[in-house]
Tab-separated table of C-alpha atoms and ligand atoms in Angstrom:
chain	number	residue	atom	x	y	z
A	11	MET	CA	-39.787	26.744	-7.548
A	12	THR	CA	-39.049	28.788	-10.668
A	13	GLU	CA	-36.329	31.010	-10.174
A	14	PRO	CA	-33.228	30.103	-11.977
A	15	LEU	CA	-30.630	27.963	-9.484
A	16	ASN	CA	-27.023	28.319	-8.912
A	17	ILE	CA	-25.791	24.690	-8.765
A	18	ALA	CA	-22.646	23.230	-7.838
A	19	VAL	CA	-21.741	19.993	-9.068
A	20	LEU	CA	-18.749	17.886	-7.754
A	21	SER	CA	-16.993	15.309	-9.691
A	22	ILE	CA	-13.521	15.503	-8.194
A	23	HIS	CA	-11.976	12.029	-9.101
A	24	SER	CA	-13.089	12.084	-12.691
A	25	SER	CA	-13.165	14.926	-15.241
A	26	PRO	CA	-16.281	15.119	-17.132
A	27	ILE	CA	-13.974	16.133	-20.104
A	28	GLY	CA	-11.620	13.153	-19.738
A	29	THR	CA	-11.244	10.909	-22.492
A	30	LEU	CA	-14.315	8.153	-22.319
A	31	GLY	CA	-13.618	4.508	-22.089
A	32	THR	CA	-10.026	4.699	-20.196
A	33	GLY	CA	-9.215	4.878	-16.532
A	34	ASP	CA	-12.410	5.759	-14.573
A	35	THR	CA	-13.876	7.812	-17.225
A	36	GLY	CA	-17.043	6.657	-18.522
A	37	GLY	CA	-21.026	6.899	-18.452
A	38	MET	CA	-20.758	9.379	-15.318
A	39	SER	CA	-19.145	11.925	-17.755
A	40	ILE	CA	-21.882	11.553	-20.378
A	41	TYR	CA	-24.463	12.136	-17.649
A	42	LEU	CA	-23.108	15.292	-16.040
A	43	LEU	CA	-22.605	17.152	-19.628
A	44	GLU	CA	-25.728	16.401	-20.758
A	45	LEU	CA	-27.537	16.862	-17.424
A	46	VAL	CA	-25.926	20.212	-16.869
A	47	ARG	CA	-26.396	21.305	-20.712
A	48	ALA	CA	-30.066	20.564	-19.900
A	49	LEU	CA	-30.447	22.361	-16.975
A	50	ALA	CA	-28.704	25.503	-18.284
A	51	GLU	CA	-30.962	25.510	-21.111
A	52	ARG	CA	-33.870	25.765	-18.441
A	53	GLY	CA	-31.846	28.913	-17.047
A	54	HIS	CA	-29.797	27.577	-14.156
A	55	LYS	CA	-26.187	28.219	-13.708
A	56	ILE	CA	-23.885	25.247	-12.966
A	57	ASP	CA	-20.380	25.319	-12.015
A	58	ILE	CA	-18.790	21.991	-12.145
A	59	PHE	CA	-15.812	21.346	-9.696
A	60	THR	CA	-13.419	18.791	-10.994
A	61	ARG	CA	-9.376	17.975	-10.783
A	62	VAL	CA	-7.175	19.372	-13.597
A	63	LEU	CA	-6.371	16.854	-16.183
A	64	VAL	CA	-2.954	18.512	-17.047
A	65	ARG	CA	-1.047	20.333	-14.668
A	66	GLY	CA	-1.038	24.104	-16.244
A	67	ASP	CA	-4.207	23.694	-17.772
A	68	ALA	CA	-6.752	26.781	-17.663
A	69	PRO	CA	-8.507	26.837	-14.368
A	70	LEU	CA	-11.221	27.831	-15.440
A	71	ILE	CA	-13.495	26.973	-18.911
A	72	GLU	CA	-16.557	28.347	-19.959
A	73	TYR	CA	-18.526	25.338	-21.351
A	74	GLY	CA	-21.304	27.186	-23.304
A	75	SER	CA	-23.754	29.384	-21.864
A	76	ARG	CA	-24.215	29.305	-18.117
A	77	ILE	CA	-21.846	26.171	-17.334
A	78	ARG	CA	-18.215	26.668	-15.989
A	79	ILE	CA	-15.810	23.570	-15.525
A	80	ILE	CA	-13.353	24.500	-12.683
A	81	GLN	CA	-10.450	22.524	-12.928
A	82	LEU	CA	-9.041	22.444	-9.468
A	83	GLN	CA	-5.208	22.080	-9.008
A	84	VAL	CA	-3.965	20.219	-5.984
A	85	PRO	CA	-0.128	19.812	-6.791
A	86	GLY	CA	1.019	15.920	-6.963
A	87	THR	CA	-2.681	14.700	-7.436
A	88	GLU	CA	-2.984	15.174	-11.559
A	89	ASN	CA	-2.226	11.244	-12.098
A	90	LEU	CA	-3.028	9.879	-8.983
A	91	VAL	CA	-5.292	6.759	-9.188
A	92	LYS	CA	-8.678	7.525	-7.713
A	93	ASN	CA	-8.336	5.570	-4.436
A	94	LYS	CA	-5.471	7.651	-3.443
A	95	LEU	CA	-7.338	10.937	-3.666
A	96	PHE	CA	-9.179	10.570	-0.170
A	97	GLY	CA	-6.319	11.990	1.727
A	98	TYR	CA	-6.161	15.147	-0.304
A	99	LEU	CA	-9.863	15.786	-0.368
A	100	PRO	CA	-9.376	18.730	2.234
A	101	ASP	CA	-7.125	20.165	-0.343
A	102	TYR	CA	-9.770	20.092	-2.991
A	103	GLN	CA	-12.467	21.548	-0.437
A	104	ARG	CA	-9.835	24.459	0.332
A	105	GLU	CA	-9.667	25.095	-3.632
A	106	ILE	CA	-13.345	25.190	-4.204
A	107	ASP	CA	-13.545	27.605	-1.173
A	108	LYS	CA	-10.764	29.885	-2.558
A	109	PHE	CA	-12.692	30.094	-5.896
A	110	CYS	CA	-15.885	30.858	-4.141
A	111	GLN	CA	-14.225	33.736	-2.207
A	112	GLN	CA	-12.633	34.995	-5.542
A	113	GLN	CA	-15.560	34.954	-7.710
A	114	HIS	CA	-17.931	35.844	-5.132
A	115	ALA	CA	-20.008	32.530	-5.961
A	116	SER	CA	-22.526	30.994	-3.873
A	117	TYR	CA	-25.125	27.905	-4.501
A	118	HIS	CA	-28.770	27.008	-3.792
A	119	ILE	CA	-27.508	23.372	-4.100
A	120	VAL	CA	-24.480	20.984	-4.079
A	121	HIS	CA	-24.919	18.064	-5.902
A	122	SER	CA	-22.075	15.424	-5.417
A	123	ASN	CA	-20.999	12.574	-7.976
A	124	TYR	CA	-19.242	9.575	-6.324
A	125	TRP	CA	-18.360	9.308	-2.929
A	126	LEU	CA	-15.201	10.936	-3.040
A	127	SER	CA	-17.007	14.268	-4.105
A	128	ALA	CA	-19.605	13.406	-1.556
A	129	VAL	CA	-17.095	13.529	1.269
A	130	VAL	CA	-16.078	17.268	0.096
A	131	GLY	CA	-19.842	18.125	-0.805
A	132	ASP	CA	-20.816	16.880	3.027
A	133	SER	CA	-18.181	19.314	4.509
A	134	LEU	CA	-19.016	22.250	1.910
A	135	GLN	CA	-22.805	21.978	3.245
A	136	SER	CA	-22.027	22.400	6.414
A	137	THR	CA	-20.234	25.898	5.734
A	138	TRP	CA	-22.635	26.921	2.784
A	139	GLY	CA	-25.920	25.833	4.229
A	140	CYS	CA	-27.669	24.517	1.203
A	141	PRO	CA	-28.997	21.228	0.483
A	142	HIS	CA	-26.664	18.271	-0.422
A	143	LEU	CA	-27.671	15.617	-3.000
A	144	ILE	CA	-25.502	12.726	-4.036
A	145	THR	CA	-25.367	10.748	-6.850
A	146	PHE	CA	-23.002	7.865	-5.832
A	147	HIS	CA	-22.822	6.096	-9.289
A	148	THR	CA	-21.300	2.977	-7.809
A	149	LEU	CA	-21.311	1.681	-4.336
A	150	ALA	CA	-18.871	-0.164	-2.699
A	151	ARG	CA	-20.927	-2.761	-1.134
A	152	PHE	CA	-22.826	-3.718	-4.709
A	153	LYS	CA	-19.556	-4.172	-6.048
A	154	MET	CA	-18.389	-6.326	-3.834
A	155	ALA	CA	-21.472	-8.312	-3.958
A	156	ALA	CA	-21.301	-8.626	-7.652
A	157	ARG	CA	-17.622	-10.166	-7.612
A	158	GLN	CA	-16.286	-11.693	-4.734
A	159	ASP	CA	-12.555	-11.047	-6.149
A	160	HIS	CA	-13.377	-7.453	-5.974
A	161	VAL	CA	-11.606	-5.659	-3.007
A	162	GLU	CA	-12.741	-2.268	-1.657
A	163	ASN	CA	-11.226	-0.146	1.088
A	164	PRO	CA	-13.413	-0.617	3.819
A	165	LEU	CA	-13.084	3.281	4.481
A	166	ARG	CA	-15.222	3.543	1.266
A	167	VAL	CA	-18.168	1.405	2.727
A	168	GLU	CA	-18.157	3.424	5.812
A	169	GLU	CA	-18.082	6.728	4.315
A	170	GLU	CA	-21.033	5.762	1.883
A	171	SER	CA	-23.077	4.863	5.120
A	172	ARG	CA	-22.217	8.022	6.646
A	173	LEU	CA	-22.659	10.029	3.779
A	174	LEU	CA	-26.246	8.583	2.817
A	175	ALA	CA	-27.290	9.296	6.480
A	176	ARG	CA	-26.220	13.023	6.384
A	177	CYS	CA	-27.362	13.902	2.763
A	178	ASP	CA	-30.567	15.424	1.745
A	179	GLY	CA	-30.967	12.839	-0.936
A	180	VAL	CA	-30.024	10.374	-2.590
A	181	MET	CA	-30.206	10.067	-6.663
A	182	VAL	CA	-30.205	6.278	-8.070
A	183	ALA	CA	-30.309	5.243	-11.687
A	184	THR	CA	-32.051	2.074	-11.570
A	185	ALA	CA	-34.939	0.363	-9.737
A	186	THR	CA	-32.795	-2.503	-8.521
A	187	GLU	CA	-30.399	-0.033	-6.952
A	188	ARG	CA	-33.375	1.961	-5.316
A	189	ASP	CA	-34.452	-1.268	-3.781
A	190	GLN	CA	-31.007	-2.548	-2.813
A	191	LEU	CA	-30.327	1.187	-0.822
A	192	ALA	CA	-34.232	1.005	0.600
A	193	THR	CA	-33.391	-0.630	4.166
A	194	LEU	CA	-30.202	1.349	4.423
A	195	ALA	CA	-31.907	4.572	3.514
A	196	GLU	CA	-35.000	3.942	5.616
A	197	SER	CA	-33.123	3.482	8.777
A	198	ALA	CA	-30.985	6.803	7.863
A	199	LYS	CA	-34.416	8.742	7.016
A	200	THR	CA	-32.745	10.017	3.675
A	201	PRO	CA	-35.078	10.125	0.488
A	202	VAL	CA	-33.989	7.980	-2.326
A	203	HIS	CA	-34.950	9.255	-5.744
A	204	LEU	CA	-34.821	7.211	-9.192
A	205	VAL	CA	-33.312	9.145	-11.682
A	206	PRO	CA	-32.435	7.133	-14.573
A	207	LEU	CA	-29.762	8.332	-17.619
A	208	GLY	CA	-30.775	8.896	-20.973
A	209	VAL	CA	-29.498	8.925	-24.377
A	210	ASP	CA	-29.184	11.491	-27.164
A	211	PHE	CA	-31.959	10.349	-29.615
A	212	ASP	CA	-30.798	12.728	-32.112
A	213	ARG	CA	-27.406	11.336	-32.527
A	214	PHE	CA	-27.931	7.578	-31.876
A	215	LYS	CA	-30.229	6.409	-34.267
A	216	PRO	CA	-30.791	3.434	-36.941
A	217	LEU	CA	-30.148	4.368	-40.500
A	218	PRO	CA	-33.117	5.128	-42.581
A	219	ASP	CA	-34.761	1.679	-43.218
A	220	ALA	CA	-33.715	0.674	-46.675
A	221	VAL	CA	-30.338	1.866	-46.201
A	222	GLU	CA	-30.144	-0.200	-42.792
A	223	LYS	CA	-31.233	-3.571	-44.605
A	224	VAL	CA	-28.950	-3.013	-47.425
A	225	THR	CA	-26.124	-2.284	-45.000
A	226	ARG	CA	-26.587	-5.207	-42.887
A	227	SER	CA	-27.129	-7.827	-45.566
A	228	ARG	CA	-23.757	-6.753	-47.193
A	229	ARG	CA	-21.877	-7.112	-43.961
A	230	ARG	CA	-20.250	-10.096	-43.528
A	231	PRO	CA	-19.226	-11.436	-41.154
A	232	PRO	CA	-21.289	-9.758	-38.575
A	233	VAL	CA	-20.087	-7.604	-35.893
A	234	ILE	CA	-20.709	-7.805	-32.143
A	235	LEU	CA	-19.609	-4.623	-30.411
A	236	PHE	CA	-18.333	-4.070	-26.941
A	237	VAL	CA	-18.124	-0.749	-25.492
A	238	GLY	CA	-16.670	0.258	-22.142
A	239	ARG	CA	-13.373	0.354	-19.698
A	240	PHE	CA	-11.559	-2.834	-19.704
A	241	ASP	CA	-12.514	-3.164	-15.817
A	242	PRO	CA	-13.222	-6.676	-14.454
A	243	MET	CA	-16.720	-5.703	-13.702
A	244	LYS	CA	-17.285	-5.182	-16.998
A	245	GLY	CA	-16.656	-9.009	-18.064
A	246	VAL	CA	-15.145	-8.578	-21.350
A	247	ASP	CA	-13.106	-11.743	-21.104
A	248	THR	CA	-16.347	-13.524	-20.799
A	249	ALA	CA	-17.387	-12.024	-24.163
A	250	VAL	CA	-14.254	-12.909	-25.880
A	251	LYS	CA	-14.608	-16.556	-24.131
A	252	ALA	CA	-18.252	-16.833	-25.904
A	253	LEU	CA	-16.864	-15.641	-29.222
A	254	ALA	CA	-14.971	-18.777	-29.493
A	255	LEU	CA	-18.026	-20.795	-28.395
A	256	LEU	CA	-20.037	-19.423	-31.218
A	257	ASP	CA	-21.440	-21.350	-34.113
A	258	GLU	CA	-18.414	-21.712	-36.650
A	259	GLU	CA	-20.620	-21.003	-39.717
A	260	ILE	CA	-21.646	-17.489	-38.118
A	261	GLU	CA	-17.778	-16.800	-37.386
A	262	PRO	CA	-18.879	-13.347	-36.211
A	263	GLU	CA	-16.165	-10.666	-35.333
A	264	LEU	CA	-15.822	-8.851	-31.893
A	265	HIS	CA	-15.205	-5.474	-32.027
A	266	LEU	CA	-13.750	-3.659	-28.724
A	267	VAL	CA	-14.093	0.075	-28.283
A	268	GLY	CA	-12.599	1.455	-24.916
A	269	GLY	CA	-9.385	0.501	-23.035
A	270	ASP	CA	-6.598	2.654	-21.697
A	271	SER	CA	-3.794	1.744	-24.170
A	272	PRO	CA	-2.083	-1.574	-25.719
A	273	GLU	CA	0.256	-1.658	-23.092
A	274	SER	CA	-2.456	-1.567	-20.285
A	275	GLU	CA	-2.271	-4.717	-18.050
A	276	ALA	CA	-5.986	-5.476	-19.155
A	277	GLU	CA	-5.242	-4.818	-22.657
A	278	VAL	CA	-2.312	-7.304	-22.612
A	279	ARG	CA	-4.260	-9.961	-20.765
A	280	LEU	CA	-7.094	-9.948	-23.418
A	281	VAL	CA	-5.095	-10.240	-26.337
A	282	SER	CA	-3.290	-12.994	-24.710
A	283	LEU	CA	-6.681	-14.744	-23.951
A	284	VAL	CA	-7.704	-14.053	-27.731
A	285	ASP	CA	-4.308	-15.923	-28.745
A	286	ASP	CA	-5.020	-18.791	-26.584
A	287	LEU	CA	-8.465	-19.417	-28.223
A	288	GLY	CA	-7.202	-18.821	-31.602
A	289	LEU	CA	-9.348	-15.833	-32.317
A	290	GLN	CA	-6.616	-13.771	-33.837
A	291	GLY	CA	-8.384	-11.893	-36.671
A	292	ARG	CA	-11.910	-11.996	-35.148
A	293	VAL	CA	-11.050	-9.377	-32.322
A	294	ARG	CA	-10.725	-5.936	-33.261
A	295	PHE	CA	-9.196	-3.492	-30.601
A	296	ASN	CA	-10.201	-0.179	-31.571
A	297	GLY	CA	-9.060	1.471	-28.451
A	298	SER	CA	-10.772	4.710	-26.900
A	299	VAL	CA	-13.330	6.158	-29.271
A	300	ASP	CA	-14.508	9.708	-29.172
A	301	HIS	CA	-18.156	9.965	-27.898
A	302	GLN	CA	-18.895	11.931	-31.011
A	303	ARG	CA	-18.398	9.051	-32.946
A	304	MET	CA	-20.162	6.213	-31.068
A	305	PRO	CA	-23.288	6.838	-33.027
A	306	GLU	CA	-21.071	5.547	-36.131
A	307	MET	CA	-19.728	2.553	-34.148
A	308	TYR	CA	-23.020	1.278	-33.017
A	309	ARG	CA	-24.652	1.507	-36.715
A	310	GLN	CA	-21.894	-0.573	-37.852
A	311	ALA	CA	-22.526	-3.479	-35.715
A	312	ASP	CA	-24.996	-6.119	-35.983
A	313	ILE	CA	-25.559	-6.460	-31.951
A	314	VAL	CA	-23.796	-5.221	-28.815
A	315	VAL	CA	-22.580	-7.553	-26.028
A	316	VAL	CA	-22.779	-6.024	-22.301
A	317	PRO	CA	-21.411	-8.828	-20.336
A	318	SER	CA	-21.120	-6.769	-17.014
A	319	TYR	CA	-20.971	-8.486	-13.475
A	320	TYR	CA	-22.448	-4.851	-12.256
A	321	GLU	CA	-23.829	-1.672	-13.636
A	322	SER	CA	-25.050	1.165	-11.809
A	323	PHE	CA	-27.142	1.899	-15.081
A	324	GLY	CA	-25.252	1.004	-18.134
A	325	LEU	CA	-25.481	3.685	-20.888
A	326	VAL	CA	-24.299	1.395	-23.626
A	327	VAL	CA	-27.523	-0.688	-23.358
A	328	LEU	CA	-29.428	2.563	-24.190
A	329	GLU	CA	-27.133	3.746	-26.838
A	330	ALA	CA	-27.342	0.566	-28.613
A	331	LEU	CA	-31.160	0.327	-28.404
A	332	ALA	CA	-31.669	3.513	-29.499
A	333	SER	CA	-29.446	2.881	-32.479
A	334	GLY	CA	-31.980	0.030	-33.134
A	335	ILE	CA	-29.674	-2.706	-32.825
A	336	PRO	CA	-30.285	-5.847	-29.877
A	337	ALA	CA	-27.852	-6.464	-27.133
A	338	ALA	CA	-26.644	-9.669	-25.565
A	339	VAL	CA	-26.566	-8.566	-21.747
A	340	THR	CA	-26.119	-9.827	-18.530
A	341	PRO	CA	-29.080	-8.798	-15.986
A	342	THR	CA	-27.379	-5.712	-14.544
A	343	GLY	CA	-28.177	-2.032	-14.330
A	344	ILE	CA	-30.849	-0.558	-16.757
A	345	ALA	CA	-30.853	-3.901	-19.124
A	346	VAL	CA	-33.187	-5.434	-16.398
A	347	GLU	CA	-35.604	-2.756	-17.083
A	348	THR	CA	-35.360	-2.268	-20.996
A	349	ILE	CA	-34.513	-5.698	-22.458
A	350	ILE	CA	-37.550	-7.740	-23.473
A	351	PRO	CA	-36.398	-11.049	-25.142
A	352	ASP	CA	-37.539	-11.426	-28.797
A	353	LEU	CA	-38.096	-7.619	-28.937
A	354	ASN	CA	-34.797	-5.823	-28.336
A	355	GLY	CA	-32.312	-8.339	-26.896
A	356	TYR	CA	-31.507	-11.557	-24.638
A	357	PHE	CA	-29.966	-12.132	-20.990
A	358	ALA	CA	-27.114	-14.541	-20.256
A	359	ALA	CA	-26.142	-15.574	-16.813
A	360	ILE	CA	-23.245	-13.654	-15.242
A	361	GLY	CA	-19.825	-14.703	-15.849
A	362	ASP	CA	-21.247	-17.769	-17.926
A	363	SER	CA	-19.594	-17.768	-21.474
A	364	ARG	CA	-21.785	-20.499	-22.690
A	365	SER	CA	-24.975	-18.644	-21.699
A	366	LEU	CA	-23.686	-15.406	-23.250
A	367	ALA	CA	-22.898	-17.282	-26.519
A	368	ARG	CA	-26.478	-18.467	-26.368
A	369	ALA	CA	-27.622	-14.728	-25.830
A	370	MET	CA	-25.341	-13.460	-28.673
A	371	THR	CA	-26.663	-16.239	-31.181
A	372	ASP	CA	-30.277	-15.267	-30.542
A	373	ALA	CA	-29.358	-11.489	-30.765
A	374	LEU	CA	-27.475	-11.938	-34.004
A	375	ALA	CA	-30.856	-14.100	-35.395
A	376	LEU	CA	-33.067	-11.109	-33.976
A	377	ALA	CA	-30.861	-8.634	-35.715
A	378	ARG	CA	-31.609	-10.282	-39.087
A	379	HIS	CA	-35.311	-9.454	-38.851
A	380	GLN	CA	-36.268	-7.275	-36.280
A	381	ASP	CA	-37.259	-3.627	-37.326
A	382	PRO	CA	-34.600	-1.415	-35.826
A	383	PHE	CA	-37.471	1.136	-35.232
A	384	LEU	CA	-39.117	-1.126	-32.956
A	385	ILE	CA	-36.116	-1.665	-30.834
A	386	ARG	CA	-35.400	2.058	-30.722
A	387	ARG	CA	-39.052	2.760	-29.447
A	388	SER	CA	-38.428	0.373	-26.372
A	389	VAL	CA	-36.155	3.122	-24.626
A	390	GLN	CA	-38.124	6.142	-26.129
A	391	SER	CA	-38.813	7.608	-22.694
A	392	TYR	CA	-35.024	7.966	-21.583
A	393	ASP	CA	-34.295	11.214	-23.160
A	394	TRP	CA	-31.864	14.073	-21.458
A	395	SER	CA	-34.678	16.354	-21.159
A	396	ARG	CA	-36.915	14.334	-18.837
A	397	VAL	CA	-33.828	13.293	-16.728
A	398	ALA	CA	-33.321	17.234	-16.081
A	399	ASP	CA	-36.604	17.612	-15.245
A	400	LEU	CA	-36.584	14.898	-12.739
A	401	VAL	CA	-33.334	16.378	-11.328
A	402	PHE	CA	-34.748	19.450	-10.917
A	403	SER	CA	-37.601	18.260	-9.173
A	404	VAL	CA	-35.188	16.407	-6.924
A	405	TYR	CA	-33.404	19.881	-6.070
A	406	SER	CA	-36.581	21.671	-5.689
A	407	GLY	CA	-38.032	19.312	-3.064
A	408	ALA	CA	-34.425	19.385	-1.162
A	409	LEU	CA	-34.839	23.144	-1.287
A	410	LEU	CA	-38.137	23.314	0.040
A	411	ARG	CA	-37.744	20.960	2.744
A	412	SER	CA	-34.450	23.009	4.000
A	413	GLU	CA	-36.847	26.195	3.906
A	414	THR	CA	-39.399	24.626	6.216
A	415	CYS	CA	-36.745	23.022	8.559
B	517	LIG	N1	-17.461	5.558	-24.310
B	517	LIG	C1	-16.779	6.177	-25.656
B	517	LIG	N2	-15.839	5.658	-25.978
B	517	LIG	C2	-15.230	4.696	-25.548
B	517	LIG	C3	-15.776	3.770	-24.518
B	517	LIG	C4	-16.813	4.503	-24.094
B	517	LIG	O1	-17.791	7.397	-25.974
B	517	LIG	O2	-14.170	4.547	-26.132
B	517	LIG	C5	-18.790	5.759	-23.760
B	517	LIG	C6	-19.946	5.095	-24.270
B	517	LIG	O3	-20.596	5.219	-25.641
B	517	LIG	C7	-20.833	5.445	-23.158
B	517	LIG	C8	-19.804	5.418	-21.788
B	517	LIG	O4	-18.905	5.899	-22.577
B	517	LIG	O5	-21.725	6.494	-23.383
B	517	LIG	C9	-20.041	4.544	-21.345
B	517	LIG	O6	-21.156	4.478	-20.208
B	517	LIG	P1	-21.540	3.147	-19.384
B	517	LIG	O7	-22.681	3.464	-18.875
B	517	LIG	O8	-21.711	2.106	-20.267
B	517	LIG	O9	-20.228	2.487	-18.454
B	517	LIG	P2	-19.596	3.177	-16.961
B	517	LIG	O10	-18.051	3.348	-17.841
B	517	LIG	O11	-20.219	4.344	-16.763
B	517	LIG	O12	-19.400	2.010	-16.366
């Protein structure tokens, strides 16, 4: 299959151009933008359908050559939290149909991201007759298994099973998720494809060796970096508690990147935890940082901490390692496949601040002597170009199967 494809990418609940690290906007946005850029470079045309961020914003954004972002306007849903969107999905589908009629647009493939988009993609497939592929990004059953206090709408669990059985293929980002889905997918006879995420190696890189060493030795106290949404699944409070347990001689700082606002419930709770533990002055709240500035944030850090309860992938691990800094991680997401103790990081038990403190101490020691370029090399296969090739082969396979049916 060599002809260029017209691809409809659905990301209804979260806009790929939303603010990273806030609300529900995280790795999925990076994935979408990097993937469509790489596909467009190969000649394919991509329309991303998403909801408008601000009422009255332009309905269509030309996002570089061959990529359009269609900002669907369904009144009253602009600021709605994602778990209230289900009832409005038929309205979103109507808006997509309207756009396609007006623009005479048609597609070879529908690629849905997250279950809410997959509900829409499933209906579109019925009318458009083209293959429907789903990347769930997270699955309710796995999130519930990861944290007992995590509540999911039973409707989501049901819908995910229904959609899995009806679609033409599912893409998962880690071997763990592929294995977890295997039984369900086998009984549904749905192909499951392993397609990891990537990292931009031109942007995420260590400083040239000499400068790196000098900068590090001058930097006191050491900096531990956390990057992500302040969602209970990210376990940021475990990182704060672990900081309090670190050897007093080291006294590192914890720099937090992400979070909705200083007034948000999650951040207020974290600030009071910091106060209770007497860590004032050692935890810095940076708020959300533009992704363009993230390479600099990693280069200023000694290590990264990823204390998640669950990750469907965990781009932060790749970004840290590509930048040449070790990571203290829980065994979740891509960390399981990339972290090698004594080479690029250490594992800690989930939700266990004592274990995380040990992993952080070891990672800080490793950061003092390990060659950043060795750490970077450990993730060299995760580039976006390979991701786009894998996704394209999934699209091609689904098209071939649909033609031979
Ligand atoms: N990120 C960012 N600015 C922030 C917070 C996060 O650019 O303030 C980026 C981060 O660099 C990474 C992504 O958001 O690329 C988070 O991806 P990850 O897979 O780790 O988490 P998710 O949010 O998808 O669970």
